[in-house]
PDB file of C-alpha atoms in Angstrom:
ATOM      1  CA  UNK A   1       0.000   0.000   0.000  1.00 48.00           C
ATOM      2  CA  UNK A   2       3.121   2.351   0.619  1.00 45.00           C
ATOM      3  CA  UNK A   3       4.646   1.627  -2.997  1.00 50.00           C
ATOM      4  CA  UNK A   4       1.691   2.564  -4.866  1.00 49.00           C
ATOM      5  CA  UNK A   5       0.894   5.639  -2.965  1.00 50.00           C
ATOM      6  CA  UNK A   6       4.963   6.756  -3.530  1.00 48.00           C
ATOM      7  CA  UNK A   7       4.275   5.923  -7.191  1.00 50.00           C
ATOM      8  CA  UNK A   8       1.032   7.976  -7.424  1.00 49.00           C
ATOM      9  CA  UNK A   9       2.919  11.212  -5.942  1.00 46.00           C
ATOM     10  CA  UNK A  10       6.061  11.186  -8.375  1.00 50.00           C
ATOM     11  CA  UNK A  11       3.311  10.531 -11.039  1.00 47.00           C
ATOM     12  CA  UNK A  12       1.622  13.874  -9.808  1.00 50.00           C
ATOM     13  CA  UNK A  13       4.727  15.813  -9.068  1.00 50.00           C
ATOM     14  CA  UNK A  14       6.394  15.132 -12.761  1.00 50.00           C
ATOM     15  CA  UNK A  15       2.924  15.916 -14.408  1.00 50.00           C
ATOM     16  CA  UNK A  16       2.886  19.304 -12.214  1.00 47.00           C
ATOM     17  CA  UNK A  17       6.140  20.323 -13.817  1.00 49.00           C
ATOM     18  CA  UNK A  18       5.717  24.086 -15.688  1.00 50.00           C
ATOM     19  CA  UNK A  19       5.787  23.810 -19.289  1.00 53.00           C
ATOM     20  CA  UNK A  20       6.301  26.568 -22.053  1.00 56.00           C
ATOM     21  CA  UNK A  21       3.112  27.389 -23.679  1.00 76.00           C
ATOM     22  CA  UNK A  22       2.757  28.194 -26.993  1.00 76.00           C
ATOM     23  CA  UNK A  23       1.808  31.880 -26.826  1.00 79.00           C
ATOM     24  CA  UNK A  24       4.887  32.483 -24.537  1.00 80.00           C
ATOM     25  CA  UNK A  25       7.261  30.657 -27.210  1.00 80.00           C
ATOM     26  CA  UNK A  26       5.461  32.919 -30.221  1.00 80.00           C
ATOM     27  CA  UNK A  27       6.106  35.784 -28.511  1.00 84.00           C
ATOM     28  CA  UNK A  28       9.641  34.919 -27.625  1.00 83.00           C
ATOM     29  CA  UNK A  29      10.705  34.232 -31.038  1.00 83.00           C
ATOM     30  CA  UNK A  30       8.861  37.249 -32.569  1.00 85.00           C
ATOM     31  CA  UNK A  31      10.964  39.487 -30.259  1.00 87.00           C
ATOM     32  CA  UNK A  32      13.903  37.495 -31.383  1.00 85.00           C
ATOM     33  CA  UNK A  33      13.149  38.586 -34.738  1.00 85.00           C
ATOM     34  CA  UNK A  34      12.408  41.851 -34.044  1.00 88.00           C
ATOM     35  CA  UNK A  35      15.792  42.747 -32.473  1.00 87.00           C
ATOM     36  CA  UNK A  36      17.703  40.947 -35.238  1.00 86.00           C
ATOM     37  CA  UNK A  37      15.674  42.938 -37.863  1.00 84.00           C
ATOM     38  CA  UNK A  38      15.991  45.707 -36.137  1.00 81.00           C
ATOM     39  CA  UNK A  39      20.212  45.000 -36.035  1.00 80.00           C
ATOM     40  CA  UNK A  40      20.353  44.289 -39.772  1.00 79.00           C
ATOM     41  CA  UNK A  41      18.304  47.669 -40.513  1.00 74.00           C
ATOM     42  CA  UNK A  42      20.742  49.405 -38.287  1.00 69.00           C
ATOM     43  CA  UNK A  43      23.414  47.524 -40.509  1.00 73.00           C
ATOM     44  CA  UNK A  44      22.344  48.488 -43.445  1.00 72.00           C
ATOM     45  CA  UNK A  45      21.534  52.074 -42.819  1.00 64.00           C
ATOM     46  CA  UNK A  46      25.249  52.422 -41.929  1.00 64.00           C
ATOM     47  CA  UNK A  47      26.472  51.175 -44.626  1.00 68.00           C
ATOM     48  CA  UNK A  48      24.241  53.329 -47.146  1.00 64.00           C
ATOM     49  CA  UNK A  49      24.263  56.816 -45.478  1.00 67.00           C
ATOM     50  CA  UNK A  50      27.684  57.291 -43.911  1.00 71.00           C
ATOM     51  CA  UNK A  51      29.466  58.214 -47.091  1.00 72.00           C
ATOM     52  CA  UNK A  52      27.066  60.678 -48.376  1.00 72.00           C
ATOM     53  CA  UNK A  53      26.254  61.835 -45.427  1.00 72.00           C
ATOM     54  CA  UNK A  54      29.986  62.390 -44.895  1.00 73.00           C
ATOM     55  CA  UNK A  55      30.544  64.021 -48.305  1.00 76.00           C
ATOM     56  CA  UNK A  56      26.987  66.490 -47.624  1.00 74.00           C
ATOM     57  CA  UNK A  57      28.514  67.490 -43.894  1.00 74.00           C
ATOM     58  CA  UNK A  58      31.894  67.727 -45.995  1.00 77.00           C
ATOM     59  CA  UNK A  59      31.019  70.012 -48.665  1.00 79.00           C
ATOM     60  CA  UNK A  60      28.850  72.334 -46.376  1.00 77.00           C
ATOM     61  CA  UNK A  61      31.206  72.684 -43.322  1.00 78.00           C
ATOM     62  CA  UNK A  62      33.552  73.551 -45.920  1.00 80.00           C
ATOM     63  CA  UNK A  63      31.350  76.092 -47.396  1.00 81.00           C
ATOM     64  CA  UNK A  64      30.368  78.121 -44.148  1.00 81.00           C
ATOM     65  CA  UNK A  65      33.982  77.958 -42.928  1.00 81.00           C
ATOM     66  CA  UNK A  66      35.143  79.548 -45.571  1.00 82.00           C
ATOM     67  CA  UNK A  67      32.601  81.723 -45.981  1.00 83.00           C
ATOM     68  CA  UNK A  68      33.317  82.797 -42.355  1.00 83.00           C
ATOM     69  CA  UNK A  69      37.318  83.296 -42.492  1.00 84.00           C
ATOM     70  CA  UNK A  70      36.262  85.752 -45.725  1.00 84.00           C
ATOM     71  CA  UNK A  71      33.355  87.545 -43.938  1.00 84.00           C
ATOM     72  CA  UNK A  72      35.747  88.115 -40.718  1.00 84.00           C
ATOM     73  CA  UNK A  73      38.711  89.863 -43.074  1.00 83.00           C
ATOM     74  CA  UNK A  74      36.312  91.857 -45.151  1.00 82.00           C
ATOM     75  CA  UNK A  75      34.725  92.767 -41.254  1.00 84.00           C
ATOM     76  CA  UNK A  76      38.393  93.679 -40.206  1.00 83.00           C
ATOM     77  CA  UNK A  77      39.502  95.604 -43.126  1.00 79.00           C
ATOM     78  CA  UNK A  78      35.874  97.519 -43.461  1.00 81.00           C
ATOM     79  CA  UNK A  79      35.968  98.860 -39.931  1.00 80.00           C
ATOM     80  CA  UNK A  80      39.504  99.543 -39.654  1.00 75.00           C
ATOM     81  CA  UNK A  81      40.212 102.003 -42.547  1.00 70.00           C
ATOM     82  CA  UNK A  82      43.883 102.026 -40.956  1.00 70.00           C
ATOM     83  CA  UNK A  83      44.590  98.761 -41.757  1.00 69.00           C
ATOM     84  CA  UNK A  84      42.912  98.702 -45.248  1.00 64.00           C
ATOM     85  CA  UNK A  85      45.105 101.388 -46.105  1.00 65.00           C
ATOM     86  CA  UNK A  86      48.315 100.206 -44.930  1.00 67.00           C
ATOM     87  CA  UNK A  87      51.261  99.409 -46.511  1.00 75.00           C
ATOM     88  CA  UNK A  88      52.337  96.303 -44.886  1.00 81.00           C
ATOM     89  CA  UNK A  89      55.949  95.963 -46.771  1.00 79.00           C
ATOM     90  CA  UNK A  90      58.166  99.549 -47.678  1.00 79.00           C
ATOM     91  CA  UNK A  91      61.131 100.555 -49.550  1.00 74.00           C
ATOM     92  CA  UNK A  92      64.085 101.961 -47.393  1.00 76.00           C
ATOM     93  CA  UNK A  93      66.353 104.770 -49.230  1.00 73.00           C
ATOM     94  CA  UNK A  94      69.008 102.901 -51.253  1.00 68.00           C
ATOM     95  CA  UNK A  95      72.603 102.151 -50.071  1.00 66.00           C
ATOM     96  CA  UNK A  96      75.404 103.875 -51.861  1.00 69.00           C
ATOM     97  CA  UNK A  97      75.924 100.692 -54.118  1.00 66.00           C
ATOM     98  CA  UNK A  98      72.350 100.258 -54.912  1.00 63.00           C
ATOM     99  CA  UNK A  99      71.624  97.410 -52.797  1.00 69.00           C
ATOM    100  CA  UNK A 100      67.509  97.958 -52.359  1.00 70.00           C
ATOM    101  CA  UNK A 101      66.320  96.913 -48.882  1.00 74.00           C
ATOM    102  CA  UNK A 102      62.640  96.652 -47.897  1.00 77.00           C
ATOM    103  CA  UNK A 103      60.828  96.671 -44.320  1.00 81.00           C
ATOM    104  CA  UNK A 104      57.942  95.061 -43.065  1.00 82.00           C
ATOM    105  CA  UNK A 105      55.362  96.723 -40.824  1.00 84.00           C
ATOM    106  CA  UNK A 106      55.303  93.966 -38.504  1.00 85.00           C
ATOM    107  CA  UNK A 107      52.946  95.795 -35.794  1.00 85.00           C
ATOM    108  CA  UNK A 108      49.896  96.063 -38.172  1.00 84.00           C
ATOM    109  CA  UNK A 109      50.427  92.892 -39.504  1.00 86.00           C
ATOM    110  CA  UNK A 110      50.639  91.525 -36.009  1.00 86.00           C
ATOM    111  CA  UNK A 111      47.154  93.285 -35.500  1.00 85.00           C
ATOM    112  CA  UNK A 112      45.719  92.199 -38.521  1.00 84.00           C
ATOM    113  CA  UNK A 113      46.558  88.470 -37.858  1.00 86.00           C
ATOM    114  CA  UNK A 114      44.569  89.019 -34.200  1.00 87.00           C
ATOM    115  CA  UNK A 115      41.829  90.258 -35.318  1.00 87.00           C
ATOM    116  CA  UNK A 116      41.108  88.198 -38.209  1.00 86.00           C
ATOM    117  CA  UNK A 117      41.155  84.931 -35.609  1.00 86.00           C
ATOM    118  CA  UNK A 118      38.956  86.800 -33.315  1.00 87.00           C
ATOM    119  CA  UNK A 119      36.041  88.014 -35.985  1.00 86.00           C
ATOM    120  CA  UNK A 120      36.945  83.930 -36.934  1.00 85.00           C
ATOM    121  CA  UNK A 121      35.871  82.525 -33.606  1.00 83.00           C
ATOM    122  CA  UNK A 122      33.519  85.203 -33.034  1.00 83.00           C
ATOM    123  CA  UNK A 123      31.356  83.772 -36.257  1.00 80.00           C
ATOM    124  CA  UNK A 124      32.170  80.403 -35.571  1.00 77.00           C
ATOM    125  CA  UNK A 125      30.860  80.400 -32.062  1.00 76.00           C
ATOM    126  CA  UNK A 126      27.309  81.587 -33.182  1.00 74.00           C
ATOM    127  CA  UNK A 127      27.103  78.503 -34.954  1.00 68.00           C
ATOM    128  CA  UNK A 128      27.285  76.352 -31.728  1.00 61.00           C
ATOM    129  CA  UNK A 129      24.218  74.000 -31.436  1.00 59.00           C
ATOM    130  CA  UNK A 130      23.107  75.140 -35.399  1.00 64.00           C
ATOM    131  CA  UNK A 131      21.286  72.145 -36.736  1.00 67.00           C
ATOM    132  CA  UNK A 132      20.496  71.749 -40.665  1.00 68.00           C
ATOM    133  CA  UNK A 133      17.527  69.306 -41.516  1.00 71.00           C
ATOM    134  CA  UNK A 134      18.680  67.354 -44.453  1.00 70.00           C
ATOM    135  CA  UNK A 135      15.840  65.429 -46.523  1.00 71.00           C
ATOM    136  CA  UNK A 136      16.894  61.140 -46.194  1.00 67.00           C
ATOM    137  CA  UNK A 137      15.897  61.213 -50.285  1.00 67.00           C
ATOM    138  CA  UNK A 138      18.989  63.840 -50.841  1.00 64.00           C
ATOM    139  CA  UNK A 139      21.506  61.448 -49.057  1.00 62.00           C
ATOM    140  CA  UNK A 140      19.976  58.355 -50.858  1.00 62.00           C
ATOM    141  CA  UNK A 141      21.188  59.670 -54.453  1.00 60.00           C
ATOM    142  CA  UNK A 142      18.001  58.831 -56.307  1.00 60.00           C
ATOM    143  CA  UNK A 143      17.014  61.960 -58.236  1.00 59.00           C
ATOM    144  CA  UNK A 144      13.416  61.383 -57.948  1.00 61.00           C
ATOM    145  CA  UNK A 145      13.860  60.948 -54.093  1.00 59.00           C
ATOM    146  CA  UNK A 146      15.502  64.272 -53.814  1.00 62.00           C
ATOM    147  CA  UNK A 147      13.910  66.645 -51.278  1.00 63.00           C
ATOM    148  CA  UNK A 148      11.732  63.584 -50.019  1.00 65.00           C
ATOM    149  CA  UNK A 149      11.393  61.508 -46.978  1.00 66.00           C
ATOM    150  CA  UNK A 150      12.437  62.227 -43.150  1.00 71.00           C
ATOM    151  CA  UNK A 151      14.541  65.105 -41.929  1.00 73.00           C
ATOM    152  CA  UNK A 152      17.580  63.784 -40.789  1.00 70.00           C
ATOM    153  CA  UNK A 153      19.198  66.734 -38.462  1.00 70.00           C
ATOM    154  CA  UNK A 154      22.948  67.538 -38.826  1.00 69.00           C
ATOM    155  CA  UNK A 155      25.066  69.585 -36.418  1.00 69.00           C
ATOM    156  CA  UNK A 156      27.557  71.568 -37.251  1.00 67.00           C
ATOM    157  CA  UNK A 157      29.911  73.090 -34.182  1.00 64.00           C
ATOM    158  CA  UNK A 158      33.363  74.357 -33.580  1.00 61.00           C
ATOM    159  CA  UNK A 159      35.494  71.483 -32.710  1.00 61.00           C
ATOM    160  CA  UNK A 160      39.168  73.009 -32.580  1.00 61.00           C
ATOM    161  CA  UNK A 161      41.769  75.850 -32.315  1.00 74.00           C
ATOM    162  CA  UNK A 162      41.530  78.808 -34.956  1.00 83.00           C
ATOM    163  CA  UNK A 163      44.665  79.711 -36.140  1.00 84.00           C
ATOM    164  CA  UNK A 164      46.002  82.377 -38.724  1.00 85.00           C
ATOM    165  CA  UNK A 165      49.160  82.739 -40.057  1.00 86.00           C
ATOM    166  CA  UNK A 166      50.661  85.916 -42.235  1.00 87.00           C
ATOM    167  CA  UNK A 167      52.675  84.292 -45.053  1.00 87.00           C
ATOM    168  CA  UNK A 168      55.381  86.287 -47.554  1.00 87.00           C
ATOM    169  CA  UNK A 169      55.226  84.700 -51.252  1.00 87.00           C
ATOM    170  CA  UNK A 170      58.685  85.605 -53.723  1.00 85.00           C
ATOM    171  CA  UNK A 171      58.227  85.127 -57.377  1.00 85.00           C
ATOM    172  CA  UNK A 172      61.113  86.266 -59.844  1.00 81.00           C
ATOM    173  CA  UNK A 173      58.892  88.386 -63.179  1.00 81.00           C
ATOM    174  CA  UNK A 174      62.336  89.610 -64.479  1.00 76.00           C
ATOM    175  CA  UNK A 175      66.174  90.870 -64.081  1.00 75.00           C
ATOM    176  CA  UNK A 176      66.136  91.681 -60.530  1.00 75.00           C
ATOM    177  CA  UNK A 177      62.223  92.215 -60.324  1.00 80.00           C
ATOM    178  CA  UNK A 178      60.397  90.445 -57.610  1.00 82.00           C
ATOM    179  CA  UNK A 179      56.776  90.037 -57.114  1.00 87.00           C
ATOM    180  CA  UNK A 180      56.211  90.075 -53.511  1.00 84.00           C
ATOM    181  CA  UNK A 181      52.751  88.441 -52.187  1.00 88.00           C
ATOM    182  CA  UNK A 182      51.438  89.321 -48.520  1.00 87.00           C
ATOM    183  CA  UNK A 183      48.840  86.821 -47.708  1.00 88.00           C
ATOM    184  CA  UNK A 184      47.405  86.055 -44.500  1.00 87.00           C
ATOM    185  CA  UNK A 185      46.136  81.787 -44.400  1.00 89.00           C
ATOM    186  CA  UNK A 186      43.090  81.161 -41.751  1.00 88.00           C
ATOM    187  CA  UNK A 187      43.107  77.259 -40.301  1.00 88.00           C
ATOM    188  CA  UNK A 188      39.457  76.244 -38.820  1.00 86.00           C
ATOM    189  CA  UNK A 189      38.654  72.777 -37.232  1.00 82.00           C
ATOM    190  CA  UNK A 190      34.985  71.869 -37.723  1.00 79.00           C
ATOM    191  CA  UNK A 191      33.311  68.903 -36.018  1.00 75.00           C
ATOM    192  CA  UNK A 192      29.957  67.735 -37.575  1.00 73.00           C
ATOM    193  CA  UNK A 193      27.562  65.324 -35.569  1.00 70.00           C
ATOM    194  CA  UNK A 194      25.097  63.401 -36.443  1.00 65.00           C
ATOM    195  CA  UNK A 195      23.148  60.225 -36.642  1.00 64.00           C
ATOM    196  CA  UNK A 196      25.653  58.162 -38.602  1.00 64.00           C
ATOM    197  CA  UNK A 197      28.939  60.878 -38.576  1.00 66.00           C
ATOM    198  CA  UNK A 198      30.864  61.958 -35.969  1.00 71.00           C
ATOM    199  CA  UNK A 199      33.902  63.793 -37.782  1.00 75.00           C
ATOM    200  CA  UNK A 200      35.907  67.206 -37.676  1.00 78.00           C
ATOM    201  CA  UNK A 201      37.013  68.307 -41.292  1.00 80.00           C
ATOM    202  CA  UNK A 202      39.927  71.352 -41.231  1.00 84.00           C
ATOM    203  CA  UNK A 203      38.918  74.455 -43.327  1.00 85.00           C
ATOM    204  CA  UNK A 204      41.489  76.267 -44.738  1.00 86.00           C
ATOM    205  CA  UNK A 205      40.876  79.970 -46.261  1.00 86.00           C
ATOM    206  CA  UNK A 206      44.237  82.032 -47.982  1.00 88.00           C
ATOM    207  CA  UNK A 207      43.592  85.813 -48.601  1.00 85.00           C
ATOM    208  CA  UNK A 208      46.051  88.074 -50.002  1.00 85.00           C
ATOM    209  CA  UNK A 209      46.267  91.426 -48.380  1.00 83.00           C
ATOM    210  CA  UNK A 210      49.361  93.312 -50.891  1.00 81.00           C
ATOM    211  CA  UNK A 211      51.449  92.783 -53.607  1.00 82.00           C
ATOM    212  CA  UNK A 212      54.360  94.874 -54.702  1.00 81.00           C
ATOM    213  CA  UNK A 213      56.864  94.212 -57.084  1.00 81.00           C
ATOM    214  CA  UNK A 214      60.701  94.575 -55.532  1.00 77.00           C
ATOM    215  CA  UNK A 215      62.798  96.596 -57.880  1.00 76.00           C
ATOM    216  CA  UNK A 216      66.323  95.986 -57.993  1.00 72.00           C
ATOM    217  CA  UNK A 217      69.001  97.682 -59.478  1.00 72.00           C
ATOM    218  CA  UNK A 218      69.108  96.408 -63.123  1.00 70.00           C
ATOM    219  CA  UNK A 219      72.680  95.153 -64.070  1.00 67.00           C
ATOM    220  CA  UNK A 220      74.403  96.393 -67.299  1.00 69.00           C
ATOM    221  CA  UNK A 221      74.554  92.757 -68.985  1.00 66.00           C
ATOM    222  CA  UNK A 222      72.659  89.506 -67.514  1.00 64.00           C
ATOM    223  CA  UNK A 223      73.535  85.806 -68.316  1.00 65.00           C
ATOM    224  CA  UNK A 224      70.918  83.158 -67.929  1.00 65.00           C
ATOM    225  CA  UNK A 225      73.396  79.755 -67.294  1.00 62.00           C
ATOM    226  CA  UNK A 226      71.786  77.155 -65.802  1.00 64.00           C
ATOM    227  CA  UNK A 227      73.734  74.037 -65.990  1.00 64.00           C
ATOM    228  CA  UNK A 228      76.773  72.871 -67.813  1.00 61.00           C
ATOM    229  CA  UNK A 229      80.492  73.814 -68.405  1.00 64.00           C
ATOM    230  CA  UNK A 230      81.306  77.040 -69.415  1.00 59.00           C
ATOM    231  CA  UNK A 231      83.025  75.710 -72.934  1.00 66.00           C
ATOM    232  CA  UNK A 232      78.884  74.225 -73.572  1.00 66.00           C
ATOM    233  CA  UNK A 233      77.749  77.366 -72.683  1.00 60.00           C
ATOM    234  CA  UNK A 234      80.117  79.012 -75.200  1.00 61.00           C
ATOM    235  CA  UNK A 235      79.099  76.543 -78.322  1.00 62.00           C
ATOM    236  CA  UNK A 236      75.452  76.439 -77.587  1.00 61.00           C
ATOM    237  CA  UNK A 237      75.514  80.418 -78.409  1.00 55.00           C
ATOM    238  CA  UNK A 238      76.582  82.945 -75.888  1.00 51.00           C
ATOM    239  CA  UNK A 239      75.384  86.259 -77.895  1.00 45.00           C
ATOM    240  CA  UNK A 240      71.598  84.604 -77.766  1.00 48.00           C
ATOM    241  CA  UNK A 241      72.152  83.772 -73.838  1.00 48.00           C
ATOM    242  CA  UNK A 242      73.399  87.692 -72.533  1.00 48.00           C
ATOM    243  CA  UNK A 243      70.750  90.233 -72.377  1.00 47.00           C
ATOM    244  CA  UNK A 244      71.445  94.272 -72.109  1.00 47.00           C
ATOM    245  CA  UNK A 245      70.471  95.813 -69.079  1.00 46.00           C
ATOM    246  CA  UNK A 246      67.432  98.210 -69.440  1.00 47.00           C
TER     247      UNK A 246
END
């Protein structure tokens, strides 16, 4: 009588057991499904947006970085009629033997270079938090899509050190002429965030300020040698190599 009653409660207890219904297993697998769709869409839109989105944030943090290095020296030169009128580089008198010297006017150009960076960060900064809606057809590159579908929004920010630099260009236009270049090159770093991109792009601007030409005293007789002996020189045809001085 003990045996079967033992055998009638392990009966009951393994028929009690919890078992997985089938609405609990259909709902497991569907959100199984739904996170692995959900991955692959992720996936996917990665791999189709990134690069034009990167080339669109490209091109237009390119754009309003330059355009803000050339709005801050047309700013600087507008309001300071000093500077616009300066000349940066001038001749000193002339030594006894001719020798031509020229001097730089380093304090304006010091004070041009300072306040081009400032008007630089100055604009820059009022673009912190800008965002620019861009239409999800335009980054697709299906013409009929363009201007269609969700707004995708792209910020543009500051992301670095604004530096300027004054630089002096030389290039020879004749005996003893010069052409002398005063240009002053603006460096920007420019983060862009969004969705898919997360990347700083530098924007470099070059403006000349002046150009002069650098006379020299004109010799009496000029010979253009370049290479070779002096006995090639002769046979190749000296009288079509010297030049009068002017």
């Amino acid at each position: 009588m003990l045996r079967k009653s033992i055998s009638v409660f392990t009966v009951r207890e393994q028929r009690a057991r919890p078992t997985l219904s089938r609405a609990r297993l259909f709902i497991t697998w569907t959100l199984f499904f739904l996170v692995l769709f959900s991955l692959v869409t992720v996936w996917w839109a990665d791999r189709q947006l990134r690069a034009p989105l990167h080339r669109w944030a490209e091109l237009h943090v390119r754009n309003i970085g330059q355009r803000a290095i050339t709005e801050a020296v047309q700013d600087v030169l507008s309001q300071d009629p000093e500077l616009a009128r300066a000349e940066f580089v001038r001749q000193l008198p002339a030594a006894a033997d001719g020798t031509a010297a020229w001097q730089y006017d380093w304090t304006r150009l010091h004070r041009l270079e300072t306040e081009i960076t400032r008007r630089v960060l100055e604009s820059l900064n009022a673009l912190a938090g800008e965002s620019i809606p861009v239409p999800l057809g335009e980054l697709l590159g299906v013409d009929i899509l363009a201007g269609a579908g969700p707004l995708i929004p792209v910020r543009i920010k500051p992301g670095g050190a604004v530096s300027s630099d004054v630089e002096f260009v030389f290039t020879a236009v004749g005996i003893n002429q010069v052409l002398h270049e005063i240009a002053v090159r603006t460096d920007v770093q420019m983060r862009v965030i969004a969705p898919l991109v997360s990347d700083e792009f530098r924007v470099s601007q070059r403006i000349p300020l002046s150009t002069v030409i650098l006379q020299g005293r004109v010799p009496q007789v000029f010979v253009e040698w370049k290479s070779g002996s002096m006995e090639e020189f002769i046979q190749t045809g000296l009288a079509g190599q010297i030049l009068p001085g002017q």
